[in-house]
Amino acid sequence: MYQIKGKEKIFVYTGPDGSGRKTIAKMVATAFDMETVISYTTRSPRHYEKNGEDYHFISEEVFKQMETNQEFLESVEIDGIHYGIREQDIVDAFKNHDYVYLTLNPEGTEKLKKMYGDNVVRIFIFADRDTVIQRQHDRQDPDDAIERHMTHYDETMSYKTNCEYAYENFDSPQVAYQISELIESFLDRNLTVTDY
Ligand SMILES: Nc1ncnc2c1ncn2[C@@H]1O[C@H](COP(=O)(O)OP(=O)(O)OP(=O)(O)O)[C@@H](O)[C@H]1O
Ligand SMILES: Nc1nc2c(ncn2[C@@H]2O[C@H](COP(=O)(O)O)[C@@H](O)[C@H]2O)c(=O)[nH]1
């Protein structure tokens, strides 16, 4: 397991699928020296997704081989689909950055929290049920994908109170601004610890 060092932090965006986690995460990251790590998955790409940008899309066989080689820092199976974060990708991201962000489901978020404690900051992004359904329709997700996501909505929402921070994503620039202020406060704390 990667040994997290000093001021290194993993910001994990979690919450219901379609709530806008990746949108917000990308907006926030533009203002900071933060990098994300892309997951590996066995599902097929959607029409708007690109291999190596949204996910590394791989076969079941390759995923199993990577598991056997213990390449994943964290992996989950959701509705028969495998997802995982490769440990070497985290190592590489931390070579040039103190802050890394991920977008994970609550199960994976909880695993990382247990591994790294205070070095993992959980940011829960949410919207009401009708809004997340509408957003998924708007980006033309297939109906079966939307249905699959919505079976997890209530359970996912129940994880909100476990997270350090939670934001309803109605106005995304406003939420991104609030989270930027939060990240800024972590930077200030780091300066206090290391510079005085
Ligand atoms: N505040 C907002 N108002 C309207 N649309 C939004 C808002 N935030 C995000 N969206 C749109 O909603 C859709 C889902 O956003 P996004 O992909 O960021 O969600 P997600 O939580 O990462 O979900 P998934 O994991 O399913 O991709 C995108 O088309 C995005 O442009
Ligand atoms: N625990 C992990 N969760 C992951 C990972 N990669 C993505 N995800 C989450 O899975 C669901 C479903 O994703 P979808 O793209 O198929 O709709 C969603 O909540 C993702 O954030 C991972 O490596 N580990």
Short mmCIF file of C-alpha atoms and ligand atoms in Angstrom, two decimals:
data_model
loop_
_atom_site.label_atom_id
_atom_site.label_comp_id
_atom_site.label_asym_id
_atom_site.label_seq_id
_atom_site.Cartn_x
_atom_site.Cartn_y
_atom_site.Cartn_z
CA MET A 1 0.00 0.00 0.00
CA TYR A 2 1.28 3.47 -0.95
CA GLN A 3 2.57 5.27 2.16
CA ILE A 4 1.13 8.74 2.02
CA LYS A 5 3.61 11.43 3.07
CA GLY A 6 3.48 14.72 5.02
CA LYS A 7 1.17 17.19 3.38
CA GLU A 8 -0.07 14.86 0.63
CA LYS A 9 -3.85 14.67 0.48
CA ILE A 10 -6.41 12.74 -1.52
CA PHE A 11 -9.64 14.68 -2.10
CA VAL A 12 -12.38 12.19 -2.91
CA TYR A 13 -15.51 13.43 -4.63
CA THR A 14 -18.37 11.10 -3.91
CA GLY A 15 -22.16 11.23 -4.10
CA PRO A 16 -24.87 10.13 -6.51
CA ASP A 17 -23.97 9.42 -10.13
CA GLY A 18 -24.97 12.36 -12.30
CA SER A 19 -24.89 14.87 -9.43
CA GLY A 20 -21.99 16.71 -11.08
CA ARG A 21 -18.99 15.38 -9.14
CA LYS A 22 -16.60 15.32 -12.10
CA THR A 23 -17.81 18.67 -13.41
CA ILE A 24 -17.15 20.34 -10.05
CA ALA A 25 -13.87 18.46 -9.51
CA LYS A 26 -12.51 19.65 -12.87
CA MET A 27 -13.58 23.25 -12.23
CA VAL A 28 -11.82 23.26 -8.84
CA ALA A 29 -8.67 21.58 -10.14
CA THR A 30 -8.06 24.34 -12.71
CA ALA A 31 -7.28 26.73 -9.87
CA PHE A 32 -4.83 24.47 -8.05
CA ASP A 33 -1.84 22.26 -8.64
CA MET A 34 -3.97 19.12 -8.39
CA GLU A 35 -4.07 16.04 -10.51
CA THR A 36 -6.62 13.29 -10.88
CA VAL A 37 -6.03 9.59 -11.40
CA ILE A 38 -8.22 7.83 -13.93
CA SER A 39 -9.84 4.53 -12.95
CA TYR A 40 -9.71 1.28 -14.85
CA THR A 41 -13.08 -0.25 -15.67
CA THR A 42 -14.52 -3.29 -17.43
CA ARG A 43 -17.60 -1.45 -18.68
CA SER A 44 -18.01 -0.18 -22.25
CA PRO A 45 -17.45 3.50 -22.96
CA ARG A 46 -20.49 5.76 -23.40
CA HIS A 47 -20.75 7.80 -26.59
CA TYR A 48 -19.12 10.86 -24.98
CA GLU A 49 -16.32 9.00 -23.17
CA LYS A 50 -12.75 8.59 -24.36
CA ASN A 51 -10.30 5.87 -23.39
CA GLY A 52 -7.52 7.33 -21.25
CA GLU A 53 -9.50 10.49 -20.51
CA ASP A 54 -12.63 9.32 -18.71
CA TYR A 55 -11.49 5.80 -17.85
CA HIS A 56 -9.00 3.20 -18.95
CA PHE A 57 -11.46 0.79 -20.57
CA ILE A 58 -10.14 -2.76 -20.24
CA SER A 59 -11.40 -6.32 -20.59
CA GLU A 60 -12.40 -8.61 -17.72
CA GLU A 61 -9.26 -10.65 -18.40
CA VAL A 62 -6.92 -7.68 -18.12
CA PHE A 63 -8.69 -6.50 -14.95
CA LYS A 64 -8.33 -9.95 -13.38
CA GLN A 65 -4.65 -10.06 -14.33
CA MET A 66 -4.11 -6.65 -12.74
CA GLU A 67 -5.88 -7.86 -9.60
CA THR A 68 -3.69 -10.97 -9.51
CA ASN A 69 -0.63 -8.73 -9.84
CA GLN A 70 -1.97 -6.64 -6.93
CA GLU A 71 -1.83 -3.52 -9.07
CA PHE A 72 -4.91 -1.86 -7.56
CA LEU A 73 -4.78 0.38 -4.53
CA GLU A 74 -8.56 0.13 -4.39
CA SER A 75 -11.11 -1.73 -6.48
CA VAL A 76 -14.85 -2.41 -6.35
CA GLU A 77 -17.47 -4.32 -8.25
CA ILE A 78 -20.70 -2.41 -8.92
CA ASP A 79 -23.56 -4.29 -10.62
CA GLY A 80 -21.09 -6.78 -12.11
CA ILE A 81 -18.76 -4.05 -13.44
CA HIS A 82 -15.24 -3.74 -12.08
CA TYR A 83 -13.58 -0.43 -11.26
CA GLY A 84 -10.14 0.20 -9.79
CA ILE A 85 -7.45 2.75 -9.08
CA ARG A 86 -3.96 1.57 -10.00
CA GLU A 87 -1.49 2.15 -7.19
CA GLN A 88 1.37 3.13 -9.53
CA ASP A 89 -0.82 5.92 -10.95
CA ILE A 90 -1.21 7.34 -7.45
CA VAL A 91 2.55 7.07 -6.85
CA ASP A 92 3.20 8.93 -10.12
CA ALA A 93 0.60 11.62 -9.37
CA PHE A 94 2.19 12.35 -6.00
CA LYS A 95 5.64 12.71 -7.60
CA ASN A 96 4.65 16.15 -8.91
CA HIS A 97 1.66 17.12 -6.80
CA ASP A 98 0.74 17.24 -3.12
CA TYR A 99 -2.97 17.02 -3.86
CA VAL A 100 -4.68 14.31 -5.88
CA TYR A 101 -8.42 14.01 -6.45
CA LEU A 102 -10.57 11.01 -7.30
CA THR A 103 -14.25 10.37 -8.07
CA LEU A 104 -15.40 7.21 -6.33
CA ASN A 105 -18.52 5.52 -5.06
CA PRO A 106 -19.03 5.48 -1.26
CA GLU A 107 -17.63 1.96 -0.85
CA GLY A 108 -14.30 2.90 -2.43
CA THR A 109 -14.27 6.24 -0.61
CA GLU A 110 -14.66 4.46 2.71
CA LYS A 111 -11.83 2.05 1.88
CA LEU A 112 -9.44 4.92 1.18
CA LYS A 113 -10.56 6.77 4.31
CA LYS A 114 -9.75 3.68 6.39
CA MET A 115 -6.33 3.41 4.70
CA TYR A 116 -5.26 7.05 4.96
CA GLY A 117 -7.41 8.69 7.68
CA ASP A 118 -6.99 12.49 7.80
CA ASN A 119 -5.05 12.49 4.53
CA VAL A 120 -8.30 11.64 2.75
CA VAL A 121 -10.86 14.45 2.56
CA ARG A 122 -14.33 13.36 1.47
CA ILE A 123 -16.38 15.87 -0.51
CA PHE A 124 -19.97 14.78 -1.05
CA ILE A 125 -21.71 16.37 -4.05
CA PHE A 126 -25.43 15.84 -4.36
CA ALA A 127 -28.64 16.88 -6.08
CA ASP A 128 -32.21 15.68 -5.69
CA ARG A 129 -33.36 12.51 -7.44
CA ASP A 130 -35.24 14.24 -10.29
CA THR A 131 -32.31 16.53 -11.01
CA VAL A 132 -29.75 13.73 -11.31
CA ILE A 133 -32.11 11.77 -13.57
CA GLN A 134 -32.62 14.85 -15.76
CA ARG A 135 -28.87 15.52 -16.00
CA GLN A 136 -28.20 11.95 -17.09
CA HIS A 137 -30.96 12.19 -19.71
CA ASP A 138 -29.53 15.50 -20.92
CA ARG A 139 -26.14 13.95 -21.58
CA GLN A 140 -27.92 11.07 -23.33
CA ASP A 141 -26.89 8.29 -20.99
CA PRO A 142 -28.58 5.03 -22.01
CA ASP A 143 -31.77 4.31 -20.04
CA ASP A 144 -30.32 1.12 -18.56
CA ALA A 145 -27.32 3.07 -17.21
CA ILE A 146 -29.63 5.67 -15.62
CA GLU A 147 -31.78 2.93 -14.06
CA ARG A 148 -28.68 1.18 -12.76
CA HIS A 149 -27.39 4.39 -11.21
CA MET A 150 -30.72 5.24 -9.60
CA THR A 151 -30.89 1.89 -7.76
CA HIS A 152 -27.93 3.21 -5.73
CA TYR A 153 -29.31 6.72 -5.11
CA ASP A 154 -30.76 6.25 -1.60
CA GLU A 155 -27.86 4.20 -0.27
CA THR A 156 -25.38 6.68 -1.70
CA MET A 157 -27.24 9.64 -0.16
CA SER A 158 -27.04 7.94 3.25
CA TYR A 159 -23.23 8.31 3.07
CA LYS A 160 -23.50 12.13 3.07
CA THR A 161 -23.27 12.45 6.85
CA ASN A 162 -20.06 10.39 6.92
CA CYS A 163 -18.27 12.88 4.70
CA GLU A 164 -16.24 15.81 5.96
CA TYR A 165 -17.94 18.24 3.53
CA ALA A 166 -21.19 18.16 1.55
CA TYR A 167 -22.51 20.50 -1.15
CA GLU A 168 -25.76 20.52 -3.07
CA ASN A 169 -24.83 21.12 -6.70
CA PHE A 170 -27.42 23.51 -8.02
CA ASP A 171 -25.17 26.36 -9.14
CA SER A 172 -21.89 24.68 -10.15
CA PRO A 173 -19.68 27.86 -10.27
CA GLN A 174 -20.87 28.70 -6.76
CA VAL A 175 -20.11 25.19 -5.46
CA ALA A 176 -16.73 25.16 -7.22
CA TYR A 177 -15.93 28.50 -5.56
CA GLN A 178 -16.85 27.15 -2.10
CA ILE A 179 -14.70 24.05 -2.60
CA SER A 180 -11.82 26.18 -3.89
CA GLU A 181 -11.97 28.13 -0.64
CA LEU A 182 -11.89 24.83 1.23
CA ILE A 183 -8.79 23.65 -0.66
CA GLU A 184 -7.21 27.06 -0.07
CA SER A 185 -7.69 26.51 3.67
CA PHE A 186 -5.76 23.22 3.42
CA LEU A 187 -2.95 25.02 1.57
CA ASP A 188 -2.85 27.65 4.33
CA ARG A 189 -2.64 24.92 6.99
CA ASN A 190 0.29 23.34 5.14
CA LEU A 191 2.08 26.68 5.04
CA THR A 192 1.55 27.10 8.76
CA VAL A 193 3.03 23.68 9.48
CA THR A 194 6.04 23.87 7.19
CA ASP A 195 7.02 27.54 6.97
CA TYR A 196 7.13 28.71 10.58
N1 LIG B 1 -24.99 22.52 -11.60
C1 LIG B 1 -25.30 21.90 -12.73
N2 LIG B 1 -26.38 22.29 -13.44
C2 LIG B 1 -26.72 21.65 -14.60
N3 LIG B 1 -26.04 20.61 -15.12
C3 LIG B 1 -24.96 20.18 -14.45
C4 LIG B 1 -24.53 20.80 -13.22
N4 LIG B 1 -23.42 20.15 -12.78
C5 LIG B 1 -23.16 19.17 -13.69
N5 LIG B 1 -24.07 19.20 -14.69
C6 LIG B 1 -24.17 18.28 -15.83
O1 LIG B 1 -24.70 17.06 -15.34
C7 LIG B 1 -24.10 15.94 -16.00
C8 LIG B 1 -23.47 15.01 -14.94
O2 LIG B 1 -22.33 15.66 -14.41
P1 LIG B 1 -21.01 14.85 -14.06
O3 LIG B 1 -20.62 13.94 -15.15
O4 LIG B 1 -20.05 15.85 -13.58
O5 LIG B 1 -21.59 13.98 -12.85
P2 LIG B 1 -20.94 12.81 -12.01
O6 LIG B 1 -21.47 12.94 -10.65
O7 LIG B 1 -19.45 12.82 -12.19
O8 LIG B 1 -21.62 11.53 -12.67
P3 LIG B 1 -21.08 10.27 -13.46
O9 LIG B 1 -20.14 9.53 -12.58
O10 LIG B 1 -22.31 9.52 -13.77
O11 LIG B 1 -20.40 10.85 -14.70
C9 LIG B 1 -23.09 16.50 -16.99
O12 LIG B 1 -23.69 16.55 -18.26
C10 LIG B 1 -22.83 17.92 -16.46
O13 LIG B 1 -22.49 18.81 -17.50
N1 LIG B 2 -14.64 2.73 -5.74
C1 LIG B 2 -14.48 3.13 -7.00
N2 LIG B 2 -15.52 3.73 -7.63
C2 LIG B 2 -15.33 4.13 -8.88
C3 LIG B 2 -14.11 3.97 -9.55
N3 LIG B 2 -14.23 4.48 -10.79
C4 LIG B 2 -15.48 4.98 -10.87
N4 LIG B 2 -16.14 4.76 -9.72
C5 LIG B 2 -17.55 5.07 -9.40
O1 LIG B 2 -18.37 4.03 -9.87
C6 LIG B 2 -19.69 4.53 -10.09
C7 LIG B 2 -20.22 4.10 -11.44
O2 LIG B 2 -19.48 4.74 -12.46
P1 LIG B 2 -19.98 4.81 -13.97
O3 LIG B 2 -18.96 5.71 -14.65
O4 LIG B 2 -20.00 3.45 -14.53
O5 LIG B 2 -21.34 5.42 -13.95
C8 LIG B 2 -19.58 6.05 -9.95
O6 LIG B 2 -20.02 6.40 -8.66
C9 LIG B 2 -18.11 6.30 -10.07
O7 LIG B 2 -17.69 7.48 -9.43
C10 LIG B 2 -13.04 3.32 -8.86
O8 LIG B 2 -11.93 3.13 -9.38
N5 LIG B 2 -13.28 2.92 -7.60
#
